[in-house]
Short mmCIF file of C-alpha atoms and ligand atoms in Angstrom, two decimals:
data_model
loop_
_atom_site.label_atom_id
_atom_site.label_comp_id
_atom_site.label_asym_id
_atom_site.label_seq_id
_atom_site.Cartn_x
_atom_site.Cartn_y
_atom_site.Cartn_z
CA UNK A 1 -18.12 106.18 -52.00
CA UNK A 2 -21.00 107.39 -53.67
CA UNK A 3 -24.06 104.66 -51.72
CA UNK A 4 -26.94 103.33 -54.08
CA UNK A 5 -29.51 105.33 -54.85
CA UNK A 6 -32.80 103.19 -52.65
CA UNK A 7 -36.29 105.22 -53.83
CA UNK A 8 -37.95 106.27 -50.99
CA UNK A 9 -34.78 105.38 -48.71
CA UNK A 10 -35.81 102.13 -48.27
CA UNK A 11 -33.61 100.76 -45.88
CA UNK A 12 -31.56 103.70 -45.93
CA UNK A 13 -30.84 104.23 -41.82
CA UNK A 14 -31.71 107.26 -41.04
CA UNK A 15 -30.42 108.01 -37.89
CA UNK A 16 -29.47 106.42 -34.81
CA UNK A 17 -32.12 105.78 -32.75
CA UNK A 18 -33.35 104.58 -28.70
CA UNK A 19 -37.21 105.62 -28.76
CA UNK A 20 -39.01 103.11 -30.36
CA UNK A 21 -38.10 99.85 -33.08
CA UNK A 22 -40.37 98.05 -35.32
CA UNK A 23 -39.42 94.30 -35.99
CA UNK A 24 -41.22 94.05 -39.50
CA UNK A 25 -41.32 90.68 -39.08
CA UNK A 26 -42.53 89.37 -35.72
CA UNK A 27 -45.09 92.01 -35.55
CA UNK A 28 -43.56 93.72 -32.62
CA UNK A 29 -43.79 97.91 -31.83
CA UNK A 30 -41.65 98.68 -28.79
CA UNK A 31 -41.58 102.21 -27.30
CA UNK A 32 -38.48 102.71 -25.42
CA UNK A 33 -37.87 98.84 -25.36
CA UNK A 34 -41.59 98.14 -23.98
CA UNK A 35 -44.34 96.81 -25.44
CA UNK A 36 -46.66 98.46 -27.01
CA UNK A 37 -49.92 96.62 -26.01
CA UNK A 38 -48.51 96.61 -23.21
CA UNK A 39 -48.24 100.28 -22.82
CA UNK A 40 -51.76 100.37 -23.48
CA UNK A 41 -52.59 97.29 -21.02
CA UNK A 42 -50.90 99.49 -17.95
CA UNK A 43 -50.22 103.12 -19.48
CA UNK A 44 -52.06 106.39 -20.24
CA UNK A 45 -50.70 108.45 -22.98
CA UNK A 46 -49.17 111.35 -21.20
CA UNK A 47 -46.94 108.66 -18.87
CA UNK A 48 -47.10 107.48 -22.57
CA UNK A 49 -45.38 110.89 -23.87
CA UNK A 50 -42.69 110.97 -20.95
CA UNK A 51 -41.07 107.82 -21.46
CA UNK A 52 -41.01 108.83 -25.61
CA UNK A 53 -39.38 112.04 -24.65
CA UNK A 54 -37.44 111.41 -21.53
CA UNK A 55 -36.78 107.22 -22.31
CA UNK A 56 -38.01 106.50 -19.30
CA UNK A 57 -41.65 106.00 -17.70
CA UNK A 58 -41.59 108.27 -14.66
CA UNK A 59 -41.56 107.51 -11.15
CA UNK A 60 -45.12 109.32 -8.76
CA UNK A 61 -44.05 112.27 -8.56
CA UNK A 62 -42.02 113.55 -11.97
CA UNK A 63 -45.75 112.29 -14.04
CA UNK A 64 -48.32 114.73 -11.68
CA UNK A 65 -45.72 117.15 -12.23
CA UNK A 66 -45.50 116.25 -15.87
CA UNK A 67 -49.70 115.90 -16.25
CA UNK A 68 -49.94 119.07 -14.24
CA UNK A 69 -47.72 121.40 -16.86
CA UNK A 70 -49.55 119.88 -19.75
CA UNK A 71 -52.69 119.86 -18.05
CA UNK A 72 -51.89 123.63 -17.45
CA UNK A 73 -50.74 124.77 -21.03
CA UNK A 74 -53.81 123.55 -23.20
CA UNK A 75 -55.06 126.97 -23.47
CA UNK A 76 -54.55 128.47 -27.09
CA UNK A 77 -54.57 132.43 -27.49
CA UNK A 78 -57.71 133.81 -28.73
CA UNK A 79 -55.91 135.36 -31.57
CA UNK A 80 -55.40 131.33 -32.73
CA UNK A 81 -58.82 131.38 -31.88
CA UNK A 82 -59.05 134.29 -34.62
CA UNK A 83 -57.08 133.02 -36.87
CA UNK A 84 -58.82 129.30 -36.80
CA UNK A 85 -62.19 131.94 -37.41
CA UNK A 86 -61.52 133.50 -40.70
CA UNK A 87 -59.88 130.06 -42.06
CA UNK A 88 -62.51 128.59 -44.80
CA UNK A 89 -64.68 126.74 -43.25
CA UNK A 90 -63.98 124.19 -46.04
CA UNK A 91 -60.84 123.87 -45.02
CA UNK A 92 -59.28 120.06 -44.27
CA UNK A 93 -58.83 120.52 -40.97
CA UNK A 94 -55.08 119.40 -40.73
CA UNK A 95 -54.72 122.11 -43.02
CA UNK A 96 -56.14 124.39 -39.79
CA UNK A 97 -54.21 122.18 -37.69
CA UNK A 98 -50.18 123.44 -39.26
CA UNK A 99 -51.35 126.73 -39.76
CA UNK A 100 -52.43 127.55 -36.23
CA UNK A 101 -49.26 125.73 -35.27
CA UNK A 102 -47.18 127.04 -37.53
CA UNK A 103 -48.30 130.96 -35.74
CA UNK A 104 -48.13 129.63 -32.09
CA UNK A 105 -44.52 129.28 -32.79
CA UNK A 106 -45.66 133.44 -33.27
CA UNK A 107 -46.21 133.77 -28.85
CA UNK A 108 -44.43 131.82 -27.61
CA UNK A 109 -40.02 131.51 -27.86
CA UNK A 110 -38.14 128.94 -29.85
CA UNK A 111 -35.50 129.74 -31.62
CA UNK A 112 -32.93 128.78 -29.65
CA UNK A 113 -33.15 125.41 -29.99
CA UNK A 114 -29.78 125.10 -27.37
CA UNK A 115 -32.65 125.87 -24.37
CA UNK A 116 -32.96 123.07 -22.33
CA UNK A 117 -35.17 124.25 -20.26
CA UNK A 118 -36.95 126.79 -23.30
CA UNK A 119 -37.28 123.09 -25.49
CA UNK A 120 -39.19 121.35 -21.97
CA UNK A 121 -42.13 124.02 -22.50
CA UNK A 122 -42.02 124.31 -26.16
CA UNK A 123 -42.97 120.16 -26.10
CA UNK A 124 -45.05 120.43 -22.87
CA UNK A 125 -47.15 123.28 -25.20
CA UNK A 126 -47.13 120.93 -28.05
CA UNK A 127 -48.49 118.71 -26.90
CA UNK A 128 -51.19 120.14 -24.89
CA UNK A 129 -52.57 122.58 -27.03
CA UNK A 130 -52.80 120.29 -30.39
CA UNK A 131 -55.74 118.79 -29.60
CA UNK A 132 -57.99 121.71 -28.54
CA UNK A 133 -56.89 123.70 -31.58
CA UNK A 134 -58.47 120.49 -33.16
CA UNK A 135 -61.56 120.46 -31.05
CA UNK A 136 -61.56 124.40 -31.65
CA UNK A 137 -61.78 124.16 -35.65
CA UNK A 138 -63.87 121.12 -35.06
CA UNK A 139 -66.70 123.35 -33.88
CA UNK A 140 -65.37 127.00 -34.86
CA UNK A 141 -66.45 125.24 -38.93
CA UNK A 142 -69.73 124.44 -38.42
CA UNK A 143 -70.47 127.75 -36.30
CA UNK A 144 -70.11 126.64 -33.20
CA UNK A 145 -68.61 128.40 -30.67
CA UNK A 146 -65.15 127.57 -29.13
CA UNK A 147 -65.61 125.70 -26.20
CA UNK A 148 -62.25 126.54 -23.77
CA UNK A 149 -60.46 123.01 -21.80
CA UNK A 150 -60.97 121.87 -18.63
CA UNK A 151 -57.85 121.67 -16.25
CA UNK A 152 -60.23 118.92 -14.49
CA UNK A 153 -60.67 116.22 -16.46
CA UNK A 154 -58.02 114.35 -17.92
CA UNK A 155 -56.37 114.27 -20.91
CA UNK A 156 -58.37 112.59 -23.48
CA UNK A 157 -61.76 112.53 -21.67
CA UNK A 158 -60.48 116.62 -21.64
CA UNK A 159 -60.76 115.89 -25.76
CA UNK A 160 -63.99 114.70 -26.39
CA UNK A 161 -65.86 117.65 -23.90
CA UNK A 162 -64.59 120.21 -25.64
CA UNK A 163 -65.58 118.12 -29.14
CA UNK A 164 -68.65 117.75 -27.94
CA UNK A 165 -69.22 120.03 -24.85
CA UNK A 166 -70.35 117.14 -22.89
CA UNK A 167 -68.49 114.64 -20.30
CA UNK A 168 -67.61 111.24 -22.88
CA UNK A 169 -69.32 107.66 -21.79
CA UNK A 170 -65.48 106.47 -19.20
CA UNK A 171 -65.06 103.61 -21.45
CA UNK A 172 -64.65 106.36 -24.74
CA UNK A 173 -61.77 108.30 -23.05
CA UNK A 174 -59.40 104.85 -21.65
CA UNK A 175 -60.72 104.40 -25.78
CA UNK A 176 -59.28 107.22 -27.15
CA UNK A 177 -56.18 107.08 -24.46
CA UNK A 178 -55.17 103.70 -25.54
CA UNK A 179 -55.47 105.07 -29.85
CA UNK A 180 -53.54 108.30 -29.01
CA UNK A 181 -50.87 105.35 -27.50
CA UNK A 182 -50.93 103.48 -29.87
CA UNK A 183 -50.33 106.17 -32.76
CA UNK A 184 -47.67 107.96 -30.66
CA UNK A 185 -44.43 107.10 -32.77
CA UNK A 186 -43.31 104.68 -35.03
CA UNK A 187 -39.70 104.72 -35.60
CA UNK A 188 -38.52 106.72 -39.06
CA UNK A 189 -41.86 107.17 -40.77
CA UNK A 190 -41.97 109.43 -43.31
CA UNK A 191 -43.44 112.61 -40.56
CA UNK A 192 -41.02 111.93 -38.41
CA UNK A 193 -38.36 112.28 -40.83
CA UNK A 194 -39.96 115.83 -42.31
CA UNK A 195 -40.08 117.36 -38.51
CA UNK A 196 -36.41 116.06 -38.43
CA UNK A 197 -34.66 117.23 -41.52
CA UNK A 198 -36.57 120.77 -40.61
CA UNK A 199 -35.54 120.29 -37.14
CA UNK A 200 -31.45 120.05 -38.61
CA UNK A 201 -31.80 123.43 -39.54
CA UNK A 202 -31.92 123.86 -36.05
CA UNK A 203 -35.42 125.45 -37.07
CA UNK A 204 -37.97 126.36 -34.15
CA UNK A 205 -40.34 122.83 -32.73
CA UNK A 206 -43.59 124.62 -33.82
CA UNK A 207 -42.22 124.63 -37.29
CA UNK A 208 -40.84 120.87 -37.21
CA UNK A 209 -44.12 119.79 -35.20
CA UNK A 210 -45.93 121.77 -38.26
CA UNK A 211 -43.71 120.03 -41.58
CA UNK A 212 -44.67 116.93 -40.28
CA UNK A 213 -48.35 117.85 -39.74
CA UNK A 214 -47.41 118.43 -43.97
CA UNK A 215 -46.31 115.35 -43.77
CA UNK A 216 -48.75 113.39 -42.24
CA UNK A 217 -51.55 114.66 -44.31
CA UNK A 218 -50.58 112.74 -47.41
CA UNK A 219 -52.50 109.46 -48.51
CA UNK A 220 -50.20 107.58 -48.09
CA UNK A 221 -49.49 108.40 -44.90
CA UNK A 222 -51.49 109.70 -41.80
CA UNK A 223 -54.68 110.62 -44.08
CA UNK A 224 -55.43 106.85 -44.59
CA UNK A 225 -57.73 106.75 -41.88
CA UNK A 226 -59.24 108.69 -42.88
CA UNK A 227 -59.74 107.36 -46.70
CA UNK A 228 -60.41 103.98 -45.11
CA UNK A 229 -63.60 104.87 -43.64
CA UNK A 230 -64.50 106.66 -47.00
CA UNK A 231 -64.21 103.40 -48.97
CA UNK A 232 -65.74 100.66 -46.29
CA UNK A 233 -69.07 103.29 -46.59
CA UNK A 234 -68.60 102.93 -50.13
CA UNK A 235 -68.37 99.41 -50.44
CA UNK A 236 -71.35 99.18 -47.91
CA UNK A 237 -71.99 96.11 -46.40
CA UNK A 238 -70.12 92.67 -46.82
CA UNK A 239 -71.05 90.73 -49.33
CA UNK A 240 -69.92 93.83 -51.96
CA UNK A 241 -66.65 93.28 -50.38
CA UNK A 242 -65.18 90.88 -52.78
CA UNK A 243 -66.29 93.00 -55.58
CA UNK A 244 -64.85 96.05 -54.36
CA UNK A 245 -61.39 94.90 -53.43
CA UNK A 246 -61.21 92.54 -56.54
CA UNK A 247 -62.06 96.23 -59.04
CA UNK A 248 -59.43 98.47 -56.39
CA UNK A 249 -56.60 95.93 -56.83
CA UNK A 250 -57.62 94.25 -61.09
CA UNK A 251 -57.64 99.06 -61.11
CA UNK A 252 -53.78 98.57 -60.01
CA UNK A 253 -55.50 100.93 -57.17
CA UNK A 254 -54.01 100.47 -53.46
CA UNK A 255 -56.41 98.99 -50.56
CA UNK A 256 -56.63 101.98 -48.24
CA UNK A 257 -55.63 100.64 -44.57
CA UNK A 258 -53.40 97.74 -46.27
CA UNK A 259 -49.77 97.58 -46.77
CA UNK A 260 -46.60 98.91 -44.91
CA UNK A 261 -43.15 99.85 -46.00
CA UNK A 262 -41.52 98.03 -42.78
CA UNK A 263 -44.36 95.62 -41.42
CA UNK A 264 -44.80 92.47 -43.88
CA UNK A 265 -47.36 91.14 -41.69
CA UNK A 266 -50.34 92.73 -39.58
CA UNK A 267 -49.51 95.58 -37.91
CA UNK A 268 -49.54 94.75 -34.47
CA UNK A 269 -51.65 98.51 -33.26
CA UNK A 270 -54.20 96.46 -36.16
CA UNK A 271 -55.21 93.80 -33.37
CA UNK A 272 -55.05 95.95 -30.57
CA UNK A 273 -57.97 98.22 -32.55
CA UNK A 274 -60.12 95.11 -33.12
CA UNK A 275 -60.31 94.77 -29.69
CA UNK A 276 -60.83 97.96 -28.46
CA UNK A 277 -63.37 97.98 -31.35
CA UNK A 278 -64.62 94.86 -29.84
CA UNK A 279 -64.55 96.83 -25.73
CA UNK A 280 -66.29 99.53 -28.04
CA UNK A 281 -69.03 97.75 -29.25
CA UNK A 282 -69.74 95.47 -26.05
CA UNK A 283 -71.10 98.73 -25.04
CA UNK A 284 -71.85 100.79 -27.66
CA UNK A 285 -74.14 98.16 -30.11
CA UNK A 286 -71.40 97.26 -33.01
CA UNK A 287 -70.32 99.18 -36.05
CA UNK A 288 -71.81 97.72 -39.60
CA UNK A 289 -68.03 99.15 -41.24
CA UNK A 290 -66.39 97.13 -38.88
CA UNK A 291 -68.31 94.22 -40.50
CA UNK A 292 -67.63 95.05 -44.13
CA UNK A 293 -63.86 95.76 -43.10
CA UNK A 294 -63.26 92.38 -41.36
CA UNK A 295 -65.09 91.09 -45.27
CA UNK A 296 -62.28 93.24 -46.70
CA UNK A 297 -58.86 92.13 -44.84
CA UNK A 298 -60.56 88.37 -45.38
CA UNK A 299 -60.62 88.81 -49.11
CA UNK A 300 -57.95 91.10 -49.22
CA UNK A 301 -55.50 89.19 -47.26
CA UNK A 302 -56.53 85.83 -50.03
CA UNK A 303 -54.71 88.23 -52.25
CA UNK A 304 -52.77 90.44 -51.03
CA UNK A 305 -50.53 87.88 -47.88
CA UNK A 306 -48.32 86.56 -50.61
CA UNK A 307 -46.60 89.90 -50.77
CA UNK A 308 -46.91 90.60 -47.73
CA UNK A 309 -49.55 92.83 -47.29
CA UNK A 310 -51.52 93.03 -44.44
CA UNK A 311 -53.96 95.63 -41.82
CA UNK A 312 -51.57 98.00 -40.72
CA UNK A 313 -52.80 101.15 -37.97
CA UNK A 314 -55.00 103.22 -40.81
CA UNK A 315 -57.15 100.25 -41.38
CA UNK A 316 -59.81 99.53 -37.76
CA UNK A 317 -58.94 103.02 -35.78
CA UNK A 318 -61.05 105.76 -37.83
CA UNK A 319 -64.00 103.07 -37.09
CA UNK A 320 -63.90 103.46 -33.75
CA UNK A 321 -63.57 107.28 -34.00
CA UNK A 322 -66.57 106.86 -36.09
CA UNK A 323 -68.18 105.34 -33.09
CA UNK A 324 -67.62 107.85 -31.20
CA UNK A 325 -69.27 110.31 -33.63
CA UNK A 326 -66.52 112.37 -34.76
CA UNK A 327 -66.72 113.07 -38.46
CA UNK A 328 -64.45 111.12 -40.74
CA UNK A 329 -61.74 114.45 -41.58
CA UNK A 330 -60.71 115.23 -37.90
CA UNK A 331 -58.97 111.07 -38.15
CA UNK A 332 -55.71 112.83 -39.19
CA UNK A 333 -55.67 115.45 -36.26
CA UNK A 334 -56.22 113.13 -34.34
CA UNK A 335 -53.49 111.45 -35.76
CA UNK A 336 -51.79 114.29 -35.61
CA UNK A 337 -52.47 115.50 -31.72
CA UNK A 338 -50.50 111.54 -30.55
CA UNK A 339 -47.62 111.78 -33.19
CA UNK A 340 -46.78 115.08 -31.74
CA UNK A 341 -45.42 113.05 -28.84
CA UNK A 342 -43.43 111.05 -31.60
CA UNK A 343 -42.39 114.42 -33.41
CA UNK A 344 -41.04 116.10 -30.51
CA UNK A 345 -38.97 113.39 -29.08
CA UNK A 346 -36.97 112.72 -32.33
CA UNK A 347 -36.51 117.02 -32.48
CA UNK A 348 -35.63 116.61 -28.10
CA UNK A 349 -32.89 113.29 -29.31
CA UNK A 350 -31.65 114.42 -32.52
CA UNK A 351 -30.42 117.73 -30.38
CA UNK A 352 -27.85 116.03 -28.66
CA UNK A 353 -25.72 115.06 -32.01
CA UNK A 354 -27.44 117.67 -34.70
CA UNK A 355 -26.32 116.91 -37.96
CA UNK A 356 -27.38 119.37 -40.98
CA UNK A 357 -29.47 116.43 -43.67
CA UNK A 358 -28.64 117.50 -46.83
CA UNK A 359 -28.43 114.61 -49.13
CA UNK A 360 -26.76 113.71 -52.51
CA UNK A 361 -28.27 112.61 -55.97
CA UNK A 362 -27.79 111.29 -58.72
CA UNK A 363 -27.06 113.52 -62.17
CA UNK A 364 -29.62 112.44 -64.87
CA UNK A 365 -29.94 115.70 -66.28
CA UNK A 366 -27.52 117.13 -69.23
CA UNK A 367 -24.21 119.35 -68.97
CA UNK A 368 -22.91 122.74 -71.13
CA UNK A 369 -25.85 123.39 -72.45
CA UNK A 370 -26.34 127.09 -73.59
CA UNK A 371 -29.06 129.45 -73.13
CA UNK A 372 -31.15 130.21 -76.55
CA UNK A 373 -32.84 133.30 -77.42
CA UNK A 374 -36.73 133.11 -77.74
CA UNK A 375 -37.03 133.64 -81.93
CA UNK A 376 -34.89 131.16 -82.10
CA UNK A 377 -36.44 128.20 -79.75
C1 SDX B 1 -48.91 104.62 -42.05
O1 SDX B 1 -43.48 104.16 -42.13
C2 SDX B 1 -44.78 104.12 -40.66
O2 SDX B 1 -44.26 103.46 -39.62
C3 SDX B 1 -46.19 104.89 -41.20
C4 SDX B 1 -47.23 104.55 -40.22
C5 SDX B 1 -47.15 104.98 -38.86
O3 SDX B 1 -47.37 104.75 -37.99
O4 SDX B 1 -46.00 106.15 -39.10
O5 SDX B 1 -46.88 103.16 -39.99
C6 SDX B 1 -48.69 104.73 -40.54
O6 SDX B 1 -48.51 106.03 -42.78
C7 SDX B 1 -49.01 103.61 -41.86
C8 SDX B 1 -49.49 103.33 -44.36
C9 SDX B 1 -51.05 103.59 -44.04
N1 SDX B 1 -50.59 104.10 -45.16
C10 SDX B 1 -52.16 103.09 -46.23
O7 SDX B 1 -52.60 102.80 -45.96
C11 SDX B 1 -52.33 103.59 -47.52
C12 SDX B 1 -51.80 102.43 -48.87
N2 SDX B 1 -50.71 101.59 -48.26
C13 SDX B 1 -49.80 101.78 -49.45
O8 SDX B 1 -50.21 102.83 -50.22
C14 SDX B 1 -47.77 100.97 -49.42
O9 SDX B 1 -48.44 99.87 -48.48
C15 SDX B 1 -46.95 101.92 -48.55
C16 SDX B 1 -47.32 103.58 -49.06
C17 SDX B 1 -47.54 102.46 -46.76
C18 SDX B 1 -46.20 101.29 -48.47
O10 SDX B 1 -46.20 101.09 -49.47
P1 SDX B 1 -44.15 100.15 -49.96
O11 SDX B 1 -42.81 100.65 -48.99
O12 SDX B 1 -43.99 101.77 -50.50
O13 SDX B 1 -44.38 100.10 -51.16
P2 SDX B 1 -45.26 100.29 -53.01
O14 SDX B 1 -46.15 100.82 -52.71
O15 SDX B 1 -43.39 100.67 -53.39
O16 SDX B 1 -45.88 98.62 -53.25
C19 SDX B 1 -45.00 98.13 -53.10
C20 SDX B 1 -45.41 96.29 -54.09
C21 SDX B 1 -46.52 97.37 -55.07
O17 SDX B 1 -46.88 95.60 -55.46
P3 SDX B 1 -46.08 95.55 -56.86
O18 SDX B 1 -45.43 96.73 -58.29
O19 SDX B 1 -44.38 95.72 -56.45
O20 SDX B 1 -46.56 94.35 -57.87
O21 SDX B 1 -46.49 96.22 -52.99
C22 SDX B 1 -48.05 97.03 -53.99
C23 SDX B 1 -47.84 97.77 -54.68
O22 SDX B 1 -48.46 97.73 -55.78
N3 SDX B 1 -49.17 97.55 -52.96
C24 SDX B 1 -50.43 97.45 -52.55
C25 SDX B 1 -50.65 97.91 -51.46
N4 SDX B 1 -49.66 98.58 -50.78
C26 SDX B 1 -48.61 97.85 -51.52
N5 SDX B 1 -51.19 97.34 -53.39
C27 SDX B 1 -52.44 97.17 -53.43
N6 SDX B 1 -52.71 97.64 -51.29
C28 SDX B 1 -52.33 98.38 -51.24
N7 SDX B 1 -52.25 99.13 -49.40
#
């Protein structure tokens, strides 16, 4: 019995999964049944990654082993560094990340996805190496030398150190780790689904993650966090927010950082990100972008709430990264560094009962046509 065509597969279940759940009406996000707010309060990105991949929180020795395994796999091959060095420095960091991740698969075994032990190490390598690749690209493209990871620093702190070669403010590492938790997983989003389609062909995990990175880059998905900050900079001040919002909505342009396929209330992650903004500003001073964002949210809310359009995860995240001095085109790679845990969790879950994704279509073309020689066209 053919199913009805649903544009964008809206509302169509593409998988059965126990990894995360979103209640779009009540604004609830749970990872393995635990609310994401609670994980931000009590957990770390690596502990949350373990929860997502293996279905439960690790005990003390499991967590120590997991953190050690990831920490000791942060380094990247010098040939990957060389690959990054020859890429055009004006290129987008998501392209550099996707190319380098695909190349990882040339150095490490991954083809036999039935090998559970090797799958564990593939997941460890990808979670461990994405931050190193992002930081390496950020430095190499501006002519700075590559700063190797430090095994004596926790995950978030090490990333911020690799970016600047300076030790970050302790609060920055805490806030950044919470941002990674918030971005780690989100049910059947486009980049997770893209990875699952690739995984269903039994491709290796490096190729699966490269597929997901490609999908995440788009401005309707992960690329929105970069667009939001450029929009806020464009607007300039809260006083100009009203005319800017009107102009965008009149012109049928989407307000970046607003709207969601599932949430019809404010994305709970946006609320946590605002709290993180407050924590940061209390110590490092406020951000003019934040005042503009709050004004935009207020004005847009009046116009869009009847459509159930509210801020999503991308609306406030970039304000935090900007305050930390991170360049705006690195924002989506930061999203990828976190979401790789969700992508890998779905990869491992799907492998248990894999079925090749091959949907149907409703054909709208013609039949029984014949070739026409060029002199008769
Ligand atoms: C992420 O799926 C996930 O879970 C994604 C994510 C995750 O964690 O993985 O949550 C992360 O990608 C968040 C979304 C980031 N993208 C943006 O902020 C880009 C702006 N948002 C929109 O493009 C849009 O809201 C989407 C793409 C997010 C969702 O769009 P849908 O579900 O396909 O809905 P639609 O584009 O068909 O819009 C329905 C209506 C339309 O109006 P009408 O033509 O029916 O009159 O709502 C309007 C749209 O014009 N609308 C907006 C709007 N988003 C939807 N109008 C103005 N501004 C917006 N942002």
